[in-house]
Short mmCIF file of C-alpha atoms and ligand atoms in Angstrom, two decimals:
data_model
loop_
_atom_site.label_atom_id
_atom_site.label_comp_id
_atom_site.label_asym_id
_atom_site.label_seq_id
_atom_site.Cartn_x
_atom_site.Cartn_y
_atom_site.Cartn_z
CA UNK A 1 -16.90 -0.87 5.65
CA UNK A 2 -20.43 -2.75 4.36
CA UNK A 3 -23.22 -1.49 4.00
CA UNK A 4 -26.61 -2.81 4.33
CA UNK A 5 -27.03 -5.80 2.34
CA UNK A 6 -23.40 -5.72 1.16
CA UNK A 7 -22.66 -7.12 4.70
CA UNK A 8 -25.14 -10.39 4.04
CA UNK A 9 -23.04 -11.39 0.57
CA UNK A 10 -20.86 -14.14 0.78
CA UNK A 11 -17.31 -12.49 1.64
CA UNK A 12 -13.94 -14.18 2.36
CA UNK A 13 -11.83 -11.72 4.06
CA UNK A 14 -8.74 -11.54 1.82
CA UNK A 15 -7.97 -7.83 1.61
CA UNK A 16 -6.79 -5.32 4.65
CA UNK A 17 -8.91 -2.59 4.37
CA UNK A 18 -8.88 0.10 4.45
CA UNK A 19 -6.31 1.01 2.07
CA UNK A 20 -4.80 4.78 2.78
CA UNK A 21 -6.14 7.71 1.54
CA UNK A 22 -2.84 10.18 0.91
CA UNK A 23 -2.32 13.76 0.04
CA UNK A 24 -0.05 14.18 -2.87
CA UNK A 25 1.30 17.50 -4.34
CA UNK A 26 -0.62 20.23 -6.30
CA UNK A 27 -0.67 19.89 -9.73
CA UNK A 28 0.82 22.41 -12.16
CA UNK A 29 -2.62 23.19 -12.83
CA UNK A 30 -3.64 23.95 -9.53
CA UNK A 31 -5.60 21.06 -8.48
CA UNK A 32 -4.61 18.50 -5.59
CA UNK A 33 -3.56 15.05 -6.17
CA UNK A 34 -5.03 12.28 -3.38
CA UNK A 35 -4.13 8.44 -3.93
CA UNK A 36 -6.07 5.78 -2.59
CA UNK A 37 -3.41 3.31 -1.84
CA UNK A 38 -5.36 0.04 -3.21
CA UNK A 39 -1.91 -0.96 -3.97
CA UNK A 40 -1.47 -1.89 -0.35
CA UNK A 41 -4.72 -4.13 -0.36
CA UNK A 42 -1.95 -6.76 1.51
CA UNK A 43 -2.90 -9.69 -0.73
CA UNK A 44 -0.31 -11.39 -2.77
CA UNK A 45 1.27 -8.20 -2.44
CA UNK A 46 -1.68 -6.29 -3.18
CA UNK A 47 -3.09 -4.45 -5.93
CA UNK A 48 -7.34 -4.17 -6.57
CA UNK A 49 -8.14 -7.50 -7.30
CA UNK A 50 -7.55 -8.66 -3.79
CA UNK A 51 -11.58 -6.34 -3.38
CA UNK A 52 -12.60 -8.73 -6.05
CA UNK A 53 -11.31 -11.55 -5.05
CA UNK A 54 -13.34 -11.18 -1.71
CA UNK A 55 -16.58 -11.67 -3.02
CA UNK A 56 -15.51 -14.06 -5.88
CA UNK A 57 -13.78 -16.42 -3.43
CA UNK A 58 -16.96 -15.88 -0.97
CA UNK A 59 -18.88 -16.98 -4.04
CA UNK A 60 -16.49 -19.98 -4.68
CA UNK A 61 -16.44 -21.28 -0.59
CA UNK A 62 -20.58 -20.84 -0.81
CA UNK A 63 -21.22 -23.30 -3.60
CA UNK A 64 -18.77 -25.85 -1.88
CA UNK A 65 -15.93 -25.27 -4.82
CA UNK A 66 -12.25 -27.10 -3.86
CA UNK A 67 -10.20 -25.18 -6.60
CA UNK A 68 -9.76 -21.67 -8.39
CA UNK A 69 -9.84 -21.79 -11.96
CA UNK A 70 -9.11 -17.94 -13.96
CA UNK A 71 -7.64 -16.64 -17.03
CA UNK A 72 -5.03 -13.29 -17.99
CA UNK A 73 -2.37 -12.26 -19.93
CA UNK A 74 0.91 -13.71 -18.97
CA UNK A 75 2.35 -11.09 -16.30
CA UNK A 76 -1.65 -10.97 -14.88
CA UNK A 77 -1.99 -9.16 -11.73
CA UNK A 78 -5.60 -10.66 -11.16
CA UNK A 79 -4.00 -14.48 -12.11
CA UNK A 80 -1.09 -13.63 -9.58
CA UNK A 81 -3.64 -12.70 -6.51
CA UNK A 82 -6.29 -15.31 -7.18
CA UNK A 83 -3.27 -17.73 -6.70
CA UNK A 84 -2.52 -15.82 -3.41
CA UNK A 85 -5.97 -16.27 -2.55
CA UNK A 86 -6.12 -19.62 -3.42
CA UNK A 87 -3.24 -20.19 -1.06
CA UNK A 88 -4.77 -18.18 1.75
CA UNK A 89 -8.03 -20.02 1.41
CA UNK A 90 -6.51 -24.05 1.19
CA UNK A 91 -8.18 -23.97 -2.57
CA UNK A 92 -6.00 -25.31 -5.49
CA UNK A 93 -5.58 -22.71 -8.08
CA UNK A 94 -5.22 -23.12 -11.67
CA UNK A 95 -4.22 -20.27 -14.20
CA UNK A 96 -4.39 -20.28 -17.85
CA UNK A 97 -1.84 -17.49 -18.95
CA UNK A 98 -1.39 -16.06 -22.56
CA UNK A 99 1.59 -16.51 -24.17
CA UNK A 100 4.52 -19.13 -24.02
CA UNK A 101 6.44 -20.95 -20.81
CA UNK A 102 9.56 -18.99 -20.07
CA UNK A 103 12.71 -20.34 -19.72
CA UNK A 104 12.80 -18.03 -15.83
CA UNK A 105 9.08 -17.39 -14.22
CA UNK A 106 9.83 -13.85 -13.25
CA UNK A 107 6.86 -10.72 -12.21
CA UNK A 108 3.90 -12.06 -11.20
CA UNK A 109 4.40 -15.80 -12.86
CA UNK A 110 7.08 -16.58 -10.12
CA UNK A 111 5.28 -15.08 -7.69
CA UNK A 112 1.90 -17.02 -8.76
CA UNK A 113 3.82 -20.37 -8.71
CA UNK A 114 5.65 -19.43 -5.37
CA UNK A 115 1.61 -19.37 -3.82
CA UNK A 116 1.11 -22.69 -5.61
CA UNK A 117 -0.60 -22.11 -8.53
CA UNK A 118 -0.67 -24.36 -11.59
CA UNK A 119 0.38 -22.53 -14.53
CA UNK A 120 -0.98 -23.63 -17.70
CA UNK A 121 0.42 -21.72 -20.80
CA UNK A 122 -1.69 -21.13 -23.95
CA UNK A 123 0.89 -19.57 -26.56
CA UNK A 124 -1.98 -17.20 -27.79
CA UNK A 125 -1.50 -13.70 -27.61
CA UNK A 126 -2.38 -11.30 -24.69
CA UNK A 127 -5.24 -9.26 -26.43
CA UNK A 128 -7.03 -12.31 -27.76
CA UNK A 129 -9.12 -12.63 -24.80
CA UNK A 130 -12.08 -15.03 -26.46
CA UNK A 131 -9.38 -17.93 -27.34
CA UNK A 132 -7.93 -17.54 -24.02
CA UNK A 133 -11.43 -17.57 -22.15
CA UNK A 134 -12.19 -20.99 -24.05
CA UNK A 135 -8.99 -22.53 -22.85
CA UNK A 136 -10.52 -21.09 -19.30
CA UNK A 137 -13.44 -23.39 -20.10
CA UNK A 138 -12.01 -26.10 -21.30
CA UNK A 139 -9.35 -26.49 -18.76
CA UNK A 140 -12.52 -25.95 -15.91
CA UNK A 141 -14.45 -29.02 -17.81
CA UNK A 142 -11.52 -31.15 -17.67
CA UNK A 143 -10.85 -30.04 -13.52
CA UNK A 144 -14.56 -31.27 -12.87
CA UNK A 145 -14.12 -34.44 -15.13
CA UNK A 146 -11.29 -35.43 -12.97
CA UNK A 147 -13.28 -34.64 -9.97
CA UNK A 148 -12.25 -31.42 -8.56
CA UNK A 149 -15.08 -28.68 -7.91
CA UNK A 150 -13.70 -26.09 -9.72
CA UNK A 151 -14.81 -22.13 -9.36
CA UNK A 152 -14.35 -20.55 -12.77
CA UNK A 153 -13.36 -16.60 -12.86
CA UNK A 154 -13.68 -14.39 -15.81
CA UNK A 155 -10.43 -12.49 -16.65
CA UNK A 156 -10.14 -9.87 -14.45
CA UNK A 157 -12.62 -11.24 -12.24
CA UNK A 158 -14.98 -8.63 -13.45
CA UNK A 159 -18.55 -10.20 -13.02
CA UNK A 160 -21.28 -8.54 -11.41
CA UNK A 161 -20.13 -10.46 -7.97
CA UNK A 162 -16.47 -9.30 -8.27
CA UNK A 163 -17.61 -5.61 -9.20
CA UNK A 164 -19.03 -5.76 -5.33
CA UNK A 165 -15.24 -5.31 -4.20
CA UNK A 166 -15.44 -1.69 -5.95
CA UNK A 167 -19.06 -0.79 -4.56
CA UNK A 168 -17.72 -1.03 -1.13
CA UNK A 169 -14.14 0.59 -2.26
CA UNK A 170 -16.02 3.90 -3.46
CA UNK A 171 -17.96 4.04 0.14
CA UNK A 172 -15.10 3.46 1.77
CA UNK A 173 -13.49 6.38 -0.05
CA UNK A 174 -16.36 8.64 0.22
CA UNK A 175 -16.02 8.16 4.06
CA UNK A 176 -12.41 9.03 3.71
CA UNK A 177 -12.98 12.14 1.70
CA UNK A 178 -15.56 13.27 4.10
CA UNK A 179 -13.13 12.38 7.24
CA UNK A 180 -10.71 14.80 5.54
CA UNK A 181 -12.82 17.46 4.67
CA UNK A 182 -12.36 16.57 1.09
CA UNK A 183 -15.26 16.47 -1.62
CA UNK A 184 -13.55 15.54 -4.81
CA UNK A 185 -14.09 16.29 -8.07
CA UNK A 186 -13.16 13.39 -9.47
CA UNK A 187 -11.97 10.18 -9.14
CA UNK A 188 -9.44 8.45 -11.77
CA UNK A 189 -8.27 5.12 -12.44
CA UNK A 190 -6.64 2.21 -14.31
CA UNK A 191 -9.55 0.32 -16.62
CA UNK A 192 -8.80 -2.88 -18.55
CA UNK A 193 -11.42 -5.71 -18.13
CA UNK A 194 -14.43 -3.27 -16.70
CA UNK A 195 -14.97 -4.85 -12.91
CA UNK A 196 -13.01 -2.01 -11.18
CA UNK A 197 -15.05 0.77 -13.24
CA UNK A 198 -18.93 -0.73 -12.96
CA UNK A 199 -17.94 -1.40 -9.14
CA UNK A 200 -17.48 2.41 -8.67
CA UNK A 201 -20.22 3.29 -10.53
CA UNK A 202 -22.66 0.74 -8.76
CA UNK A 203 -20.99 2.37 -5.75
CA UNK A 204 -21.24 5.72 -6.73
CA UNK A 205 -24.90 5.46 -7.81
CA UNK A 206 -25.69 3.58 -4.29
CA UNK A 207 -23.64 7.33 -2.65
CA UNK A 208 -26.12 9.42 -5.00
CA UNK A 209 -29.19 7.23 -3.75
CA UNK A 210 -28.46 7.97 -0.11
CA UNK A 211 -28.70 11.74 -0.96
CA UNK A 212 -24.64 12.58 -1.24
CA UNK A 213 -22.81 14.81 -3.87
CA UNK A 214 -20.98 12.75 -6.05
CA UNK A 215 -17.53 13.26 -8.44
CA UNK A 216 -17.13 12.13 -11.57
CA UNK A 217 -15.17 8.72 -12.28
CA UNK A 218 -12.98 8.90 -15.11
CA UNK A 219 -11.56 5.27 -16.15
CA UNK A 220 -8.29 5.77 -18.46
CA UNK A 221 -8.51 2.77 -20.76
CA UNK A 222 -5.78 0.43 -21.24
CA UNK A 223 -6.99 -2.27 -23.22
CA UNK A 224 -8.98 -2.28 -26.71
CA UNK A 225 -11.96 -3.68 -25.53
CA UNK A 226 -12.61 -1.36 -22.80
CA UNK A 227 -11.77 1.48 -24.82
CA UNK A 228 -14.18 0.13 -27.35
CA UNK A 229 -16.98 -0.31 -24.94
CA UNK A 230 -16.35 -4.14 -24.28
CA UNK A 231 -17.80 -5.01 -21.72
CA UNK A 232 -20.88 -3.24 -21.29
CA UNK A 233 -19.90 -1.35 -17.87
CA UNK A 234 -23.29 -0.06 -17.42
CA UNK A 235 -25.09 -3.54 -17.63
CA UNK A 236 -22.34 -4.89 -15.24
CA UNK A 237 -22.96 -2.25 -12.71
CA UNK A 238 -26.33 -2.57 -12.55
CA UNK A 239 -26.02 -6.54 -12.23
CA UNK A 240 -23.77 -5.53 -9.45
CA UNK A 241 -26.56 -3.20 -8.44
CA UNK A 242 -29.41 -6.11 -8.66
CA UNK A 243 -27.04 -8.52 -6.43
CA UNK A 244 -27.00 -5.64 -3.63
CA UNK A 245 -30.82 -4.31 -3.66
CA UNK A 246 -31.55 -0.91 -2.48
CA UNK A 247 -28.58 -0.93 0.01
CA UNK A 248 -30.83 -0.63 2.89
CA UNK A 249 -32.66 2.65 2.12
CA UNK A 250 -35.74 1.01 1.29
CA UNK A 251 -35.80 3.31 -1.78
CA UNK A 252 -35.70 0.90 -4.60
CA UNK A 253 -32.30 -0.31 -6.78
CA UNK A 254 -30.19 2.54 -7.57
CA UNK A 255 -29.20 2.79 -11.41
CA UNK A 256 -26.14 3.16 -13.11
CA UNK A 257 -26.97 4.55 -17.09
CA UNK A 258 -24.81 5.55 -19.85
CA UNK A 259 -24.31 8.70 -18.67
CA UNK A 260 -22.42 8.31 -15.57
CA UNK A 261 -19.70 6.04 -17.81
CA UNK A 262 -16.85 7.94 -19.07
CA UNK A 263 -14.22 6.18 -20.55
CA UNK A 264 -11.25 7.97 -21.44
CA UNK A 265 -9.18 5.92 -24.29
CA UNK A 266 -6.14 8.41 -25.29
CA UNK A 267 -3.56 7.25 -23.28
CA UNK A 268 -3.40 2.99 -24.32
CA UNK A 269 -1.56 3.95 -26.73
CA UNK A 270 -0.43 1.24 -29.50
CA UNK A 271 -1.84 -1.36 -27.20
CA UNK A 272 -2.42 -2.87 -24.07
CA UNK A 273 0.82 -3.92 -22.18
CA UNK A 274 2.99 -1.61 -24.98
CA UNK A 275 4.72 1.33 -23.10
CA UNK A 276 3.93 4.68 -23.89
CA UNK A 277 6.48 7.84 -23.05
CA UNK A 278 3.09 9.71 -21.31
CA UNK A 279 3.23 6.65 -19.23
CA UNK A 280 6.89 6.55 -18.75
CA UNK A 281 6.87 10.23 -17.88
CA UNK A 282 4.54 9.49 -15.07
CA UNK A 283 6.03 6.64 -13.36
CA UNK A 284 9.03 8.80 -12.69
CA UNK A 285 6.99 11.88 -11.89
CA UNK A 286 5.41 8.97 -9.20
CA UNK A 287 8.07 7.89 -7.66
CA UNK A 288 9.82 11.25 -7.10
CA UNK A 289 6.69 13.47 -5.98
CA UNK A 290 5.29 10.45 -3.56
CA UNK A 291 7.76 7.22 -3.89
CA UNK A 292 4.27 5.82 -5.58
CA UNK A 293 5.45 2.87 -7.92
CA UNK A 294 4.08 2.09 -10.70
CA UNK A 295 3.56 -0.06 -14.00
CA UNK A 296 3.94 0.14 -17.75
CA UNK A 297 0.91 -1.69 -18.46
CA UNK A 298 -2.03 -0.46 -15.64
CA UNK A 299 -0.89 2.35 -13.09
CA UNK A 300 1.76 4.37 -15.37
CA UNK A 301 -0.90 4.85 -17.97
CA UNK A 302 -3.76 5.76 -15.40
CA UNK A 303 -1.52 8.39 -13.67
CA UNK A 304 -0.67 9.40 -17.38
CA UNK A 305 -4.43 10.15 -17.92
CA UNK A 306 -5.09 12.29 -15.30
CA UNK A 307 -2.16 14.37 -15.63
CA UNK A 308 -2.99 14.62 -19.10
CA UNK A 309 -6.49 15.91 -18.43
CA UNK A 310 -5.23 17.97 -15.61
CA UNK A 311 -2.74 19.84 -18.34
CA UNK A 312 -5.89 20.08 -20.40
CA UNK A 313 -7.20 22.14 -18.09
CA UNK A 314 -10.02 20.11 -16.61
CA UNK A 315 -9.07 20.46 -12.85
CA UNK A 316 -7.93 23.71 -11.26
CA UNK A 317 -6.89 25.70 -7.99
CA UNK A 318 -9.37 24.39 -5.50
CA UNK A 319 -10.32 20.97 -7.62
CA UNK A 320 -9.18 17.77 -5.63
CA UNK A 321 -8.54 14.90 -7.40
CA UNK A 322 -8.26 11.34 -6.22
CA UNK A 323 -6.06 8.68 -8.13
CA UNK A 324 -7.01 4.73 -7.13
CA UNK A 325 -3.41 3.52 -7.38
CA UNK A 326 -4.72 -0.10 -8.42
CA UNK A 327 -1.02 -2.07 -7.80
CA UNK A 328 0.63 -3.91 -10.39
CA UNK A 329 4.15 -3.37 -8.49
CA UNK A 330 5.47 -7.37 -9.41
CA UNK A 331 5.58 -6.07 -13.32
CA UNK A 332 8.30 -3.77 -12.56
CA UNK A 333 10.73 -6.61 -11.78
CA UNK A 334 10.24 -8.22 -14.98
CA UNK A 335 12.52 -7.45 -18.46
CA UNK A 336 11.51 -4.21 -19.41
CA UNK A 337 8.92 -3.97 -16.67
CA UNK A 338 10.55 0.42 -15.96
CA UNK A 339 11.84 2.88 -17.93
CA UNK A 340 15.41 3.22 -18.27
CA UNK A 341 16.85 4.07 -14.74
CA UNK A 342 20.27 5.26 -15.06
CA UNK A 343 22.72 3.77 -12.54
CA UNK A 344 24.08 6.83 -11.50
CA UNK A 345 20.85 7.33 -10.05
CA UNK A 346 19.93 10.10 -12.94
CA UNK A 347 16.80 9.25 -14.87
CA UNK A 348 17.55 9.28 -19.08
CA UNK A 349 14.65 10.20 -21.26
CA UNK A 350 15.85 6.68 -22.74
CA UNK A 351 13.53 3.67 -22.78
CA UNK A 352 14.53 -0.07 -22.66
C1 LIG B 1 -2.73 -3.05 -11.69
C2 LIG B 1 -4.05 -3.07 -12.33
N1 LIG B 1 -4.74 -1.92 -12.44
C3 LIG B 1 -5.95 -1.85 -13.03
C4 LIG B 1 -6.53 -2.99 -13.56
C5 LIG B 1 -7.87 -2.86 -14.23
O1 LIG B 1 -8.89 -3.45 -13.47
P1 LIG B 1 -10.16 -4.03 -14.24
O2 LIG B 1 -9.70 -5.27 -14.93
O3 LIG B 1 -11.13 -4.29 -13.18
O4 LIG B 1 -10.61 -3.02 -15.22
C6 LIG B 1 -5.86 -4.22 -13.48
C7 LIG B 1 -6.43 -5.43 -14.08
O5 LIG B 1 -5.80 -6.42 -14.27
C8 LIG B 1 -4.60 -4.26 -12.85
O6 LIG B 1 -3.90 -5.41 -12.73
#
């Protein structure tokens, strides 16, 4: 769906949307579980960038770019769909990864350079985002020096125009709630560079300014500088906000403020990308309640989080809840990428 001005922003249509809304099973506390499949987003073999990637790549065919320049860790999700994107769209794609060349491309890095990308290996580590968003820069100078017109995306993808992807994902799952005669209580998800999250919340805020209820969205941090407050979700959303206007109501720009942000941070962990057993536990619990699959790094510890919170006691008999399963499925295939699986087909409490 699109609303308003939403519909007039440059858009290239990447994603198939929209992604399922489906029940789950009640929770031990009571509540109901509902997952928004943004796993199936169809791109690159989906996951929630491909939302992002919409507007971003819209952005990048308005201002006449020829090539995709962006920046992650070395199994990125986001770096494995913009070169999926890139493919789609007849752009050449360039991604600067963290970390060393393998001696096998496996996850996402074989199925980046199966779309085409350029990889383009830094040997710094995963959480040193600044050093790896230089080489971003440097490597997008040197593109335009050569002659190429690049279009440069933030890891993640999380600038105000990528957040748009979320703003329409939280209407879109509004209108599903409300098509299922569901009004949830809250909505929880994977958070690591802050698009996903200020998307909602622009979202969310643009739901409240049309005169709806709204439930609470609870991002489960997985990386240090979300968990520390990096970026600053609430000036992102309302950038987000700015780029959209008053969504057609004639009411003025909705606003996002530090209230509505709730960051839960409990469940990273030692650090982003480093397994935890609350994570572990709900992978399995995943796959054998809804044959959901997810990761170590994003999904696992998401899912994690709002169990947690539901053990805590925060949702009950009659509370509906609503996980955004965000992807990250090509992970699982690399070294260490599940917990121990048993070959027997009997799950160990062992980890790799
Ligand atoms: C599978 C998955 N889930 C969640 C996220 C978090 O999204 P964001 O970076 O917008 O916070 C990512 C980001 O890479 C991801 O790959």
């Amino acid at each position: 769906m699109s609303i308003g001005p939403l519909a007039n922003l440059p858009r290239a249509p990447l994603a198939t949307l929209p992604t399922p809304l489906e029940q789950g099973p009640q929770l031990d506390s009571g509540a109901r579980l509902w997952v928004k499949r943004d796993d199936l987003t169809g791109l690159g073999v989906g996951g929630n960038k491909a939302r992002k990637l919409e507007f971003l790549c819209g952005e990048a065919l308005a201002s006449g770019a020829n090539c995709l320049v962006t920046v992650g860790a070395g199994q990125s999700n986001h770096c494995r769909m913009t070169a999926a994107a890139g493919a789609r769209l007849g752009l050449e794609t360039h991604l600067v990864l963290s970390g060393d060349q393998p001696e096998q491309l496996v996850g996402n890095q074989l199925l980046a350079r199966l779309f085409g990308a350029h990889l383009h290996f830094t040997g710094v580590p995963s959480s040193h985002w600044g050093a790896l968003e230089i080489a971003r820069e440097s490597l997008t100078d040197a593109l335009a020096a050569d002659g190429l017109v690049p279009h440069s995306i933030p890891i993640g993808g999380s600038t105000p125009v990528g957040a748009l992807g979320y703003v329409d994902a939280f209407i879109e799952l509004m209108e599903q709630c409300a098509e299922a005669g569901v009004t949830p209580a809250a909505i929880v998800f994977t958070s690591s560079s802050g698009g996903t999250h200020a998307g909602l919340l622009a979202g969310r805020a643009l739901w409240r300014s049309m005169g709806h209820e709204v439930p609470v969205v609870v991002a489960i941090g997985v990386a240090k500088g979300v968990v520390l407050g990096l970026p600053d979700i609430v000036e992102l959303a309302n950038d987000a906000l700015a780029l959209i206007g008053d969504g057609g109501a004639g009411d003025g720009v909705p606003t996002v403020t530090a209230d509505d942000v709730e960051i839960d941070g409990r469940w990273i962990g030692e650090d982003y990308a480093i397994p935890t057993v609350e994570a572990d536990d709900a992978i399995i619990w995943a796959a054998r309640h809804g044959g959901w699959v997810l990761d170590r790094t994003y999904s696992g510890k998401g899912l994690a989080g709002l169990l947690g919170n539901a053990a805590e006691g925060r949702w009950n008999d009659g509370d509906d809840v609503v996980f955004i399963h965000t992807g990250g499925l090509p992970a699982v295939f690399a070294p260490g990428g599940l917990p121990h699986v048993a070959p027997a087909g009997e799950i160990t409490d062992q980890l790799l």
